[in-house]
Short mmCIF file of C-alpha atoms and ligand atoms in Angstrom, two decimals:
data_model
loop_
_atom_site.label_atom_id
_atom_site.label_comp_id
_atom_site.label_asym_id
_atom_site.label_seq_id
_atom_site.Cartn_x
_atom_site.Cartn_y
_atom_site.Cartn_z
CA MET L 28 -29.05 0.44 -21.82
CA LYS L 29 -25.45 1.24 -20.18
CA PRO L 30 -24.76 -0.39 -16.94
CA VAL L 31 -24.85 1.88 -14.12
CA ILE L 32 -21.73 2.30 -12.11
CA LEU L 33 -21.05 4.14 -8.60
CA VAL L 34 -17.86 5.68 -8.77
CA THR L 35 -17.11 6.57 -5.02
CA ARG L 36 -14.20 8.93 -5.41
CA ARG L 37 -12.88 11.55 -8.11
CA LEU L 38 -10.75 9.80 -10.59
CA PRO L 39 -8.17 10.84 -12.94
CA ASP L 40 -9.86 12.90 -15.96
CA ALA L 41 -8.78 10.19 -18.79
CA VAL L 42 -10.41 7.39 -16.45
CA GLU L 43 -13.78 9.48 -15.87
CA GLU L 44 -13.93 10.12 -19.69
CA ARG L 45 -14.00 6.42 -20.46
CA LEU L 46 -16.44 5.90 -17.70
CA ARG L 47 -18.76 8.52 -19.03
CA ARG L 48 -18.32 6.94 -22.64
CA ASP L 49 -19.00 3.34 -21.68
CA TYR L 50 -21.30 3.54 -18.74
CA ASP L 51 -24.01 5.38 -16.92
CA ALA L 52 -21.41 6.73 -14.43
CA ARG L 53 -22.52 8.24 -11.15
CA LEU L 54 -19.36 10.22 -10.43
CA ASN L 55 -18.37 11.93 -7.23
CA PRO L 56 -17.12 15.48 -8.60
CA GLU L 57 -16.83 17.12 -5.18
CA ASP L 58 -14.92 13.99 -4.09
CA VAL L 59 -17.02 13.74 -0.73
CA LEU L 60 -16.10 10.64 1.60
CA TYR L 61 -19.31 8.56 1.67
CA SER L 62 -20.41 7.04 4.86
CA PRO L 63 -21.49 3.51 4.96
CA ASP L 64 -25.13 4.64 4.95
CA GLU L 65 -24.51 7.02 1.99
CA LEU L 66 -22.66 4.37 0.09
CA ILE L 67 -25.51 1.95 0.47
CA GLU L 68 -28.02 4.86 -0.41
CA ARG L 69 -26.17 5.68 -3.38
CA ALA L 70 -25.78 1.97 -4.51
CA LYS L 71 -29.47 1.91 -5.20
CA ASP L 72 -30.35 1.26 -8.94
CA VAL L 73 -26.59 0.65 -9.69
CA ASP L 74 -25.11 -2.43 -11.44
CA ALA L 75 -21.48 -2.08 -9.91
CA ILE L 76 -19.42 -0.14 -7.81
CA LEU L 77 -15.92 1.47 -8.39
CA PRO L 78 -14.41 2.21 -4.98
CA CYS L 79 -11.14 3.09 -3.41
CA HIS L 80 -9.69 1.68 -0.37
CA THR L 81 -11.43 4.66 1.47
CA GLU L 82 -14.55 2.87 1.45
CA LYS L 83 -14.98 -0.11 3.74
CA PHE L 84 -17.18 -2.86 2.76
CA SER L 85 -17.79 -4.96 5.99
CA ALA L 86 -20.17 -8.00 5.99
CA GLU L 87 -22.73 -5.61 7.24
CA VAL L 88 -22.38 -3.21 4.40
CA ILE L 89 -22.43 -5.94 1.94
CA ALA L 90 -25.55 -7.53 3.42
CA ARG L 91 -27.39 -4.12 3.02
CA LEU L 92 -26.13 -3.36 -0.71
CA PRO L 93 -29.25 -3.48 -2.91
CA ALA L 94 -29.62 -6.97 -4.89
CA ARG L 95 -28.97 -5.36 -8.27
CA VAL L 96 -25.28 -4.62 -7.36
CA ARG L 97 -23.28 -7.33 -9.07
CA ALA L 98 -19.82 -6.27 -8.76
CA ILE L 99 -17.11 -4.25 -6.62
CA ALA L 100 -14.20 -3.16 -9.18
CA ASN L 101 -11.64 -1.78 -6.71
CA PHE L 102 -9.49 1.34 -7.76
CA SER L 103 -6.69 -0.56 -5.75
CA VAL L 104 -4.30 -3.69 -5.50
CA GLY L 105 -5.12 -4.18 -1.71
CA TYR L 106 -8.69 -5.31 -1.04
CA ASP L 107 -8.41 -5.67 2.78
CA HIS L 108 -11.39 -2.95 2.94
CA VAL L 109 -13.85 -5.75 1.42
CA ASP L 110 -14.97 -8.57 3.37
CA ILE L 111 -14.12 -11.20 0.89
CA GLN L 112 -15.99 -14.01 2.46
CA ALA L 113 -19.17 -11.91 2.72
CA ALA L 114 -18.79 -10.93 -1.00
CA LYS L 115 -18.46 -14.55 -2.03
CA ALA L 116 -21.36 -15.79 0.19
CA ARG L 117 -23.40 -13.06 -1.68
CA GLY L 118 -22.33 -13.80 -5.04
CA LEU L 119 -20.63 -10.43 -5.65
CA ILE L 120 -17.73 -10.24 -8.20
CA VAL L 121 -14.80 -8.43 -6.62
CA THR L 122 -11.70 -7.23 -8.69
CA ASN L 123 -8.56 -5.40 -7.98
CA THR L 124 -5.67 -3.65 -9.94
CA PRO L 125 -2.37 -5.69 -9.57
CA GLU L 126 0.79 -5.06 -11.69
CA VAL L 127 0.15 -1.57 -12.59
CA LEU L 128 1.21 0.05 -9.38
CA SER L 129 4.16 -2.19 -8.68
CA ASP L 130 6.72 0.34 -10.06
CA ALA L 131 5.30 3.36 -8.21
CA THR L 132 5.07 1.51 -5.16
CA ALA L 133 8.68 0.24 -5.59
CA GLU L 134 9.91 3.69 -6.16
CA LEU L 135 8.44 5.11 -2.89
CA THR L 136 9.66 2.13 -1.15
CA ILE L 137 13.31 3.13 -2.32
CA MET L 138 12.47 6.83 -1.46
CA LEU L 139 11.33 5.64 2.13
CA MET L 140 14.58 3.60 2.58
CA LEU L 141 16.80 6.39 1.58
CA GLY L 142 14.67 8.84 3.36
CA ALA L 143 14.77 6.86 6.49
CA ALA L 144 18.69 6.00 6.32
CA ARG L 145 19.64 9.44 5.24
CA ARG L 146 17.28 11.31 7.83
CA ALA L 147 15.52 13.24 5.17
CA SER L 148 12.82 14.62 7.26
CA GLU L 149 15.40 15.90 10.02
CA GLY L 150 17.35 17.40 7.09
CA GLU L 151 14.42 19.05 5.40
CA ARG L 152 13.24 20.46 8.68
CA LEU L 153 16.41 21.99 9.51
CA VAL L 154 16.70 23.64 6.19
CA ARG L 155 12.93 24.98 6.13
CA THR L 156 13.08 26.34 9.81
CA ARG L 157 16.36 28.06 9.44
CA ALA L 158 17.69 25.81 12.24
CA TRP L 159 20.55 24.75 10.16
CA LYS L 160 23.49 26.88 11.27
CA ASP L 161 26.56 25.45 10.27
CA TRP L 162 28.57 22.29 9.06
CA ASN L 163 30.85 19.89 10.65
CA PRO L 164 32.15 16.31 9.76
CA ARG L 165 29.95 14.64 12.18
CA PHE L 166 26.73 16.45 11.19
CA MET L 167 23.51 14.63 10.24
CA LEU L 168 25.36 11.32 9.97
CA GLY L 169 23.13 8.49 8.45
CA THR L 170 23.24 4.98 7.61
CA GLN L 171 24.55 3.88 4.15
CA VAL L 172 22.32 1.78 1.98
CA THR L 173 24.83 0.55 -0.62
CA GLY L 174 25.99 -3.18 0.04
CA LYS L 175 23.64 -3.64 2.87
CA ARG L 176 21.17 -6.61 3.33
CA LEU L 177 17.53 -6.11 2.52
CA GLY L 178 14.76 -8.21 3.89
CA ILE L 179 11.72 -8.42 1.95
CA LEU L 180 8.63 -9.79 3.85
CA GLY L 181 6.06 -10.56 1.05
CA PHE L 182 7.91 -11.31 -2.12
CA GLY L 183 4.92 -10.85 -4.54
CA ARG L 184 4.82 -8.46 -7.47
CA ILE L 185 5.91 -5.36 -5.69
CA GLY L 186 8.38 -7.11 -3.42
CA GLN L 187 10.09 -8.62 -6.43
CA VAL L 188 10.25 -5.04 -8.03
CA VAL L 189 11.69 -3.65 -4.95
CA ALA L 190 14.44 -6.21 -5.20
CA ARG L 191 15.23 -5.51 -8.64
CA ARG L 192 15.75 -1.58 -7.75
CA ALA L 193 17.57 -2.45 -4.45
CA ARG L 194 20.41 -4.37 -6.65
CA GLY L 195 21.18 -1.18 -8.12
CA PHE L 196 22.50 -0.38 -4.61
CA ASP L 197 24.00 -3.71 -4.63
CA MET L 198 21.99 -4.72 -1.69
CA GLU L 199 21.91 -8.41 -0.83
CA ILE L 200 18.48 -9.58 -1.00
CA HIS L 201 16.59 -11.93 1.55
CA TYR L 202 12.94 -12.76 1.54
CA HIS L 203 10.14 -14.65 3.30
CA ASP L 204 6.91 -15.59 1.47
CA VAL L 205 4.53 -18.37 2.18
CA ARG L 206 6.07 -20.35 -0.61
CA LYS L 207 9.68 -20.17 -2.14
CA MET L 208 9.77 -18.37 -5.57
CA ALA L 209 11.03 -19.96 -8.83
CA PRO L 210 14.71 -19.00 -9.57
CA GLU L 211 13.80 -16.62 -12.17
CA GLN L 212 11.66 -14.61 -9.83
CA GLU L 213 14.20 -14.93 -6.84
CA GLY L 214 16.88 -13.47 -9.11
CA GLY L 215 19.31 -14.40 -6.46
CA ALA L 216 17.23 -13.46 -3.60
CA ILE L 217 17.96 -15.98 -0.58
CA PHE L 218 14.60 -17.66 0.78
CA HIS L 219 13.95 -17.83 4.52
CA PRO L 220 10.96 -20.26 5.62
CA THR L 221 9.73 -18.21 8.40
CA PRO L 222 9.75 -14.46 9.15
CA GLU L 223 11.73 -15.50 12.27
CA GLU L 224 14.44 -16.92 10.20
CA LEU L 225 14.44 -13.92 8.06
CA MET L 226 14.72 -11.16 10.58
CA PRO L 227 18.49 -11.51 11.54
CA HIS L 228 19.46 -10.95 7.87
CA CYS L 229 17.78 -7.55 7.60
CA ASP L 230 19.87 -4.41 7.93
CA PHE L 231 16.89 -2.99 6.28
CA LEU L 232 13.26 -4.83 6.41
CA THR L 233 10.46 -3.90 4.02
CA LEU L 234 7.09 -5.22 4.13
CA HIS L 235 5.02 -6.05 0.96
CA CYS L 236 2.67 -8.65 2.28
CA VAL L 237 -1.04 -8.58 2.01
CA SER L 238 -2.91 -7.40 4.81
CA SER L 239 -5.28 -10.19 6.27
CA PRO L 240 -5.91 -11.86 9.60
CA GLU L 241 -2.93 -13.84 9.10
CA THR L 242 -0.52 -10.95 8.77
CA LEU L 243 -2.30 -8.58 11.43
CA ARG L 244 0.53 -7.28 13.39
CA LEU L 245 3.01 -9.62 11.83
CA LEU L 246 6.04 -7.02 12.64
CA ASN L 247 5.39 -7.32 16.54
CA ALA L 248 7.89 -6.99 19.38
CA GLU L 249 9.14 -10.62 19.26
CA ARG L 250 10.20 -10.32 15.71
CA ILE L 251 11.56 -6.89 15.92
CA ALA L 252 13.84 -8.20 18.66
CA LEU L 253 15.22 -10.56 16.27
CA LEU L 254 16.41 -7.72 13.91
CA PRO L 255 20.09 -6.73 14.07
CA ASP L 256 20.36 -3.89 16.17
CA GLY L 257 19.99 -0.60 14.37
CA ALA L 258 18.07 -1.91 11.58
CA ILE L 259 15.57 0.17 9.53
CA VAL L 260 12.04 -0.69 8.96
CA ILE L 261 10.01 0.46 5.78
CA ASN L 262 6.18 -0.16 5.34
CA ALA L 263 4.40 0.57 2.09
CA SER L 264 1.97 -2.20 2.38
CA ARG L 265 -0.79 -1.68 4.94
CA GLY L 266 -0.70 -0.20 8.61
CA ALA L 267 -2.12 -3.40 10.07
CA VAL L 268 0.92 -5.51 9.62
CA VAL L 269 2.66 -3.61 12.04
CA ASP L 270 2.22 -3.42 15.78
CA ASP L 271 2.73 0.49 16.16
CA GLU L 272 3.21 0.34 19.95
CA ALA L 273 6.22 -2.13 19.26
CA LEU L 274 7.65 -0.29 16.37
CA ILE L 275 7.46 2.86 18.27
CA ALA L 276 9.28 1.50 21.33
CA ALA L 277 12.06 0.12 19.22
CA LEU L 278 12.47 3.46 17.50
CA LYS L 279 12.69 5.19 20.95
CA SER L 280 15.09 2.81 22.56
CA GLY L 281 17.40 2.72 19.63
CA LYS L 282 16.94 -0.87 18.83
CA LEU L 283 15.93 0.42 15.32
CA THR L 284 17.77 3.36 13.75
CA ALA L 285 14.85 4.65 11.72
CA ALA L 286 11.58 3.77 9.89
CA GLY L 287 9.97 5.11 6.58
CA LEU L 288 6.28 4.66 6.63
CA ASP L 289 3.73 5.30 3.84
CA VAL L 290 0.74 3.35 5.55
CA TYR L 291 -0.86 3.35 9.09
CA THR L 292 -3.54 1.78 11.06
CA ASN L 293 -6.53 4.35 11.13
CA GLU L 294 -5.34 6.66 8.43
CA PRO L 295 -5.32 9.31 8.46
CA ASP L 296 -5.62 9.62 12.19
CA ILE L 297 -2.32 7.78 12.78
CA HIS L 298 -0.66 6.83 16.06
CA PRO L 299 0.23 10.44 17.42
CA GLU L 300 3.81 9.25 18.45
CA TYR L 301 4.80 8.85 14.94
CA ARG L 302 4.50 12.52 14.52
CA GLU L 303 6.92 13.21 17.43
CA LEU L 304 9.63 10.81 16.41
CA PRO L 305 12.66 12.41 14.67
CA ASN L 306 13.83 9.02 13.27
CA VAL L 307 10.68 8.32 11.05
CA PHE L 308 10.34 9.37 7.53
CA LEU L 309 6.57 9.63 6.91
CA MET L 310 4.59 9.81 3.72
CA PRO L 311 0.57 10.17 3.43
CA HIS L 312 -0.14 6.69 1.52
CA ILE L 313 1.03 7.89 -1.88
CA ALA L 314 2.90 4.94 -3.01
CA SER L 315 0.89 4.48 -6.17
CA ALA L 316 0.33 8.41 -6.64
CA THR L 317 1.76 8.99 -9.93
CA LYS L 318 -0.26 10.20 -13.06
CA GLU L 319 0.93 7.26 -15.06
CA THR L 320 0.00 4.85 -12.35
CA ARG L 321 -3.36 6.40 -11.34
CA ASP L 322 -4.58 6.18 -15.00
CA ALA L 323 -3.45 2.61 -15.39
CA MET L 324 -5.19 1.54 -12.02
CA GLY L 325 -8.50 3.28 -13.46
CA PHE L 326 -8.21 1.51 -16.84
CA ARG L 327 -7.47 -1.62 -15.20
CA ALA L 328 -10.60 -1.45 -13.09
CA LEU L 329 -12.61 -0.36 -16.07
CA ASP L 330 -11.03 -3.39 -18.09
CA ASN L 331 -12.49 -5.62 -15.19
CA LEU L 332 -15.83 -3.99 -15.49
CA ASP L 333 -15.93 -4.39 -19.28
CA ALA L 334 -15.31 -7.97 -18.95
CA ILE L 335 -18.02 -8.41 -16.17
CA PHE L 336 -20.59 -6.64 -18.38
CA ALA L 337 -19.59 -8.64 -21.44
CA GLY L 338 -20.24 -11.75 -19.60
CA ARG L 339 -16.33 -12.76 -19.71
CA GLU L 340 -14.36 -13.59 -16.53
CA PRO L 341 -12.54 -10.56 -15.36
CA ARG L 342 -8.74 -10.61 -15.20
CA ASP L 343 -8.21 -9.64 -11.84
CA ARG L 344 -11.02 -11.49 -9.96
CA VAL L 345 -10.38 -11.88 -6.16
CA ALA L 346 -14.05 -12.88 -5.32
C1 8YV R 407 -3.93 3.42 -3.28
C2 8YV R 407 -3.12 1.20 -2.29
O1 8YV R 407 -3.55 4.74 -3.14
O2 8YV R 407 -3.74 -0.11 -4.25
C3 8YV R 407 -3.58 0.02 -3.13
O3 8YV R 407 -3.86 -1.05 -2.39
O4 8YV R 407 -2.87 1.02 -1.24
C4 8YV R 407 -2.92 2.36 -3.22
O5 8YV R 407 -2.47 2.09 -4.47
C5 8YV R 407 -5.42 3.12 -2.68
O6 8YV R 407 -5.71 1.93 -2.45
C6 8YV R 407 -6.33 3.47 -3.75
O7 8YV R 407 -7.54 3.06 -3.47
#
């Protein structure tokens, strides 16, 4: 008998093909977003769940999962949507999909940086709405990226790829993480032992830390005040690491020149003021959305399930 897998969202064709081949897969062809109650109902007679970050596994949901469910194999690197302590307490195996999305996420981060610096939203809107009437030497002046200082808060896999790509723009890389990295990982990047010490060195600041109680609203009004005047903030990690009110106030006052955002608190119902600000470049949580990466994320989640059902330790176990 093949293990039964509940797949909460419609996944790439190649991933669903492999799921159908190797498992008794309960797919979601209509891609309906399940409520917690539906999720629990559908988890009946299931051996494992393959969810996305759109399904929240709170302590309460985990407590109500049928006893047969052994594992949650996430289709995501972030796992802040799963209460890890509750999962551990119940003996649930939880896995994620690291590495395979670092390049795609770094690409989008560079796009956010360029888009925010060079006013991509404003420019595009001008052209599309026929509001573009003329040209003059002072028209649409932006911020040059080349040669500037880039601060990276969270220097893990994604942060390190961002640093490598940013070096193509001759940027000087500064970073903060909970520990100083080995020289081969740093590649010349300058370590700062606290976020506060990093801030004054950031013409651009990009966030790549995990979302956890420790990083909740890490970028707050006090830390924004320590950034150089006119800095640009980029976030492709999780919305929870930014204090929206503080970021919006700084974008309005001119303390910050611009921001480039892919992630938000309460997606897709984001803080409404972001939509009104001309100096933010907004994307709808698509950092990993390339065909290559989404296939690789699915295969990585399946590799983890294969290991679990073969009685081996899955490569990407987080609980
Ligand atoms: C995905 C992500 O879009 O992997 C993550 O943590 O945020 C994105 O790559 C999403 O989480 C898929 O579930």
